[in-house]
Tab-separated table of C-alpha atoms and ligand atoms in Angstrom:
chain	number	residue	atom	x	y	z
A	84	PHE	CA	-0.284	0.108	-0.109
A	85	LEU	CA	1.422	3.279	-1.578
A	86	PRO	CA	1.818	6.017	2.287
A	87	HIS	CA	0.890	8.204	0.296
A	88	LEU	CA	-2.300	7.148	-0.772
A	89	VAL	CA	-3.657	6.353	2.494
A	90	ALA	CA	-2.823	9.656	3.838
A	91	ALA	CA	-5.191	10.909	1.125
A	92	MET	CA	-7.983	8.689	1.827
A	93	GLU	CA	-7.610	10.360	5.649
A	94	GLU	CA	-7.763	13.680	4.413
A	95	VAL	CA	-11.261	16.224	5.140
A	96	GLU	CA	-12.134	16.545	2.148
A	97	GLU	CA	-16.386	18.138	1.082
A	98	THR	CA	-18.953	15.879	-1.765
A	99	TYR	CA	-21.604	17.652	-2.636
A	100	ILE	CA	-24.794	14.716	-1.621
A	101	MET	CA	-28.042	15.373	-4.569
A	102	ILE	CA	-31.205	13.137	-3.788
A	103	LYS	CA	-32.186	13.753	-7.949
A	104	PRO	CA	-36.367	14.356	-8.248
A	105	ASP	CA	-37.053	10.407	-8.703
A	106	GLY	CA	-35.775	10.106	-4.857
A	107	PHE	CA	-37.951	12.847	-3.219
A	108	GLN	CA	-41.044	11.756	-5.433
A	109	ARG	CA	-40.937	8.366	-4.010
A	110	GLY	CA	-40.466	9.821	-0.521
A	111	LEU	CA	-36.922	8.447	-0.180
A	112	VAL	CA	-35.504	11.321	1.664
A	113	GLY	CA	-35.262	10.943	5.149
A	114	GLU	CA	-33.791	7.326	3.755
A	115	ILE	CA	-31.060	8.913	2.152
A	116	ILE	CA	-30.104	11.010	4.749
A	117	SER	CA	-29.884	8.923	7.425
A	118	ARG	CA	-27.245	6.848	5.135
A	119	PHE	CA	-25.119	9.529	5.631
A	120	GLU	CA	-25.897	10.184	9.182
A	121	LYS	CA	-25.427	6.912	10.283
A	122	LYS	CA	-22.439	6.708	8.421
A	123	GLY	CA	-20.802	10.200	10.497
A	124	PHE	CA	-20.349	12.632	7.852
A	125	LYS	CA	-20.758	15.570	8.997
A	126	LEU	CA	-24.275	17.542	7.311
A	127	LYS	CA	-22.472	21.991	5.895
A	128	GLY	CA	-25.482	22.133	3.626
A	129	LEU	CA	-29.523	21.109	3.492
A	130	LYS	CA	-31.790	22.842	0.830
A	131	LEU	CA	-34.978	22.003	-1.500
A	132	PHE	CA	-34.175	23.068	-4.858
A	133	GLN	CA	-36.090	23.344	-7.963
A	134	CYS	CA	-33.265	23.608	-9.944
A	135	PRO	CA	-33.072	25.765	-13.579
A	136	LYS	CA	-31.730	23.594	-16.516
A	137	GLU	CA	-28.900	26.446	-17.144
A	138	LEU	CA	-27.278	25.162	-13.323
A	139	ALA	CA	-28.485	21.373	-14.369
A	140	GLN	CA	-26.052	22.017	-17.965
A	141	GLU	CA	-23.098	23.451	-15.956
A	142	HIS	CA	-23.430	20.839	-13.198
A	143	TYR	CA	-23.375	17.657	-15.779
A	144	LYS	CA	-21.159	20.064	-18.646
A	145	ASP	CA	-18.477	17.127	-18.849
A	146	LEU	CA	-21.366	15.314	-19.670
A	147	GLN	CA	-23.120	17.364	-22.609
A	148	SER	CA	-21.763	15.102	-25.844
A	149	LYS	CA	-23.368	12.134	-23.981
A	150	PRO	CA	-26.496	11.142	-26.332
A	151	PHE	CA	-28.189	10.953	-22.876
A	152	PHE	CA	-27.495	14.530	-22.293
A	153	PRO	CA	-31.290	16.252	-23.060
A	154	LYS	CA	-32.439	13.712	-20.536
A	155	LEU	CA	-30.244	13.635	-18.236
A	156	ILE	CA	-31.122	17.632	-18.074
A	157	ASN	CA	-34.823	17.022	-18.018
A	158	TYR	CA	-34.154	14.927	-15.440
A	159	ILE	CA	-32.514	16.926	-12.409
A	160	THR	CA	-34.779	19.667	-13.596
A	161	SER	CA	-38.269	17.233	-13.171
A	162	GLY	CA	-39.184	18.439	-9.972
A	163	PRO	CA	-37.345	19.450	-6.330
A	164	VAL	CA	-33.702	18.555	-5.530
A	165	VAL	CA	-32.331	17.965	-1.899
A	166	CYS	CA	-29.454	19.287	-1.989
A	167	MET	CA	-26.589	18.420	0.291
A	168	ALA	CA	-23.473	19.460	1.787
A	169	TRP	CA	-21.330	16.804	3.425
A	170	GLU	CA	-17.800	16.377	5.095
A	171	GLY	CA	-15.414	14.173	6.510
A	172	ILE	CA	-11.821	12.272	5.799
A	173	GLY	CA	-13.236	10.552	2.957
A	174	VAL	CA	-16.146	11.276	2.611
A	175	VAL	CA	-16.406	11.387	-1.764
A	176	ALA	CA	-14.754	8.126	-1.719
A	177	SER	CA	-16.968	6.450	0.839
A	178	ALA	CA	-20.339	8.564	-0.228
A	179	ARG	CA	-20.030	6.982	-3.552
A	180	LYS	CA	-19.524	3.824	-1.630
A	181	LEU	CA	-22.621	4.407	-0.245
A	182	ILE	CA	-24.101	5.403	-3.122
A	183	GLY	CA	-23.070	2.579	-6.093
A	184	VAL	CA	-22.226	2.544	-9.545
A	185	THR	CA	-24.427	4.286	-11.817
A	186	ASN	CA	-26.096	1.922	-13.494
A	187	PRO	CA	-28.805	0.560	-9.996
A	188	LEU	CA	-28.997	-3.198	-11.485
A	189	ASN	CA	-25.245	-3.432	-11.657
A	190	ALA	CA	-24.809	-1.247	-7.223
A	191	GLU	CA	-24.730	-3.621	-4.468
A	192	PRO	CA	-26.740	-4.339	-1.960
A	193	GLY	CA	-26.849	-2.490	0.616
A	194	THR	CA	-25.602	0.448	-1.178
A	195	ILE	CA	-28.210	3.092	-1.875
A	196	ARG	CA	-29.648	2.891	-5.901
A	197	GLY	CA	-28.102	-1.276	-5.301
A	198	ASP	CA	-31.794	-1.262	-2.611
A	199	LEU	CA	-33.691	1.895	-4.000
A	200	ALA	CA	-33.195	2.245	-7.986
A	201	VAL	CA	-33.832	0.258	-10.793
A	202	GLN	CA	-32.498	2.248	-13.990
A	203	THR	CA	-29.498	4.399	-14.802
A	204	GLY	CA	-31.761	7.098	-16.063
A	205	ARG	CA	-33.986	7.199	-12.188
A	206	ASN	CA	-30.767	6.206	-10.034
A	207	VAL	CA	-32.127	9.066	-7.293
A	208	VAL	CA	-28.914	10.448	-6.205
A	209	HIS	CA	-26.137	12.401	-6.925
A	210	GLY	CA	-22.339	12.371	-5.461
A	211	SER	CA	-19.064	13.994	-6.039
A	212	ASP	CA	-16.347	12.075	-8.004
A	213	SER	CA	-13.359	13.837	-6.404
A	214	PRO	CA	-12.359	17.016	-3.592
A	215	GLU	CA	-11.930	19.208	-6.544
A	216	ASN	CA	-15.253	18.932	-8.138
A	217	GLY	CA	-17.204	18.124	-4.143
A	218	LYS	CA	-15.903	21.726	-4.047
A	219	ARG	CA	-17.032	22.991	-7.175
A	220	GLU	CA	-20.321	21.830	-7.079
A	221	ILE	CA	-21.055	23.012	-3.711
A	222	ALA	CA	-20.030	26.423	-5.027
A	223	LEU	CA	-22.469	25.944	-8.032
A	224	TRP	CA	-25.760	24.611	-5.858
A	225	PHE	CA	-24.542	26.270	-2.298
A	226	LYS	CA	-25.217	30.132	-1.744
A	227	GLU	CA	-22.719	32.381	0.626
A	228	GLY	CA	-24.949	31.469	4.118
A	229	GLU	CA	-26.033	28.647	3.084
A	230	LEU	CA	-23.789	26.638	4.683
A	231	CYS	CA	-22.611	25.965	7.934
A	232	GLU	CA	-20.171	25.850	10.690
A	233	TRP	CA	-20.222	23.939	13.320
A	234	THR	CA	-18.419	21.171	15.637
A	235	PRO	CA	-20.282	18.052	16.321
A	236	LEU	CA	-20.462	17.334	20.196
A	237	LEU	CA	-20.053	13.913	18.826
A	238	GLY	CA	-16.817	14.074	17.326
A	239	PRO	CA	-13.991	12.362	19.352
A	240	TRP	CA	-16.920	9.475	18.954
A	241	LEU	CA	-16.415	9.026	15.839
A	242	THR	CA	-12.730	9.952	14.674
A	243	GLU	CA	-9.700	9.539	17.221
B	125	LIG	P1	-22.428	9.055	-11.677
B	125	LIG	O1	-21.817	9.780	-11.304
B	125	LIG	O2	-22.611	7.471	-11.197
B	125	LIG	O3	-24.108	9.602	-10.924
B	125	LIG	O4	-22.566	8.317	-13.365
B	125	LIG	P2	-21.976	9.626	-14.223
B	125	LIG	O5	-21.129	10.909	-13.535
B	125	LIG	O6	-21.516	9.080	-15.527
B	125	LIG	O7	-23.751	10.308	-14.530
B	125	LIG	C1	-24.356	11.334	-14.011
B	125	LIG	C2	-25.383	10.912	-14.101
B	125	LIG	O8	-26.107	10.140	-15.576
B	125	LIG	C3	-25.979	9.120	-13.925
B	125	LIG	O9	-26.157	9.279	-12.623
B	125	LIG	C4	-26.993	8.906	-14.272
B	125	LIG	O10	-28.636	9.817	-13.946
B	125	LIG	C5	-26.857	9.805	-15.614
B	125	LIG	N1	-26.731	8.798	-17.206
B	125	LIG	C6	-25.413	8.249	-16.813
B	125	LIG	N2	-25.317	7.345	-18.367
B	125	LIG	C7	-26.338	7.096	-18.549
B	125	LIG	C8	-27.170	6.574	-19.940
B	125	LIG	O11	-26.405	5.993	-20.776
B	125	LIG	N3	-28.684	6.610	-19.814
B	125	LIG	C9	-29.361	7.654	-18.960
B	125	LIG	N4	-30.421	7.913	-19.166
B	125	LIG	N5	-28.879	8.553	-17.810
B	125	LIG	C10	-26.836	8.279	-17.494
B	126	LIG	MG1	-20.603	11.942	-12.382
């Protein structure tokens, strides 16, 4: 094991997690939030939001050449989403594990997509794919003053 990778895994990071319109409409908000809460990550921002087309396009700009892009933008703007900023050691990769792979049929049981979804085009939740994108996406979806700095009293019981 390369020591620098271990060190990188132990860095405090931020990730942007979003419950997509299908997750919201299906009443999965509490279930999904509770998986991140129980894991022990720190919630720094949370809001219900109707996403404008321009923001969806900016968020998914890396996918704009894909044939499914117009469908994806319609999907994400089809109803309210729940926007979240989470902080923690290795939170970016860990959240992706909790979420499961993109196609819910291939996602492991125990993951959010593996337990709660069946199709890529309705995979209920988004999670940033790198610490850089975590920062970029949180800045994109949250305005100044919408994020909370706070000290969890349970801190010493979650991390040494
Ligand atoms: P993620 O990081 O696991 O969410 O996956 P990607 O970044 O590759 O894609 C972003 C989102 O686009 C996915 O979560 C899906 O909602 C959607 N998406 C990706 N691939 C497809 C596809 O082949 N068809 C459709 N309809 N949607 C897709
Ligand atoms: Mg992605």
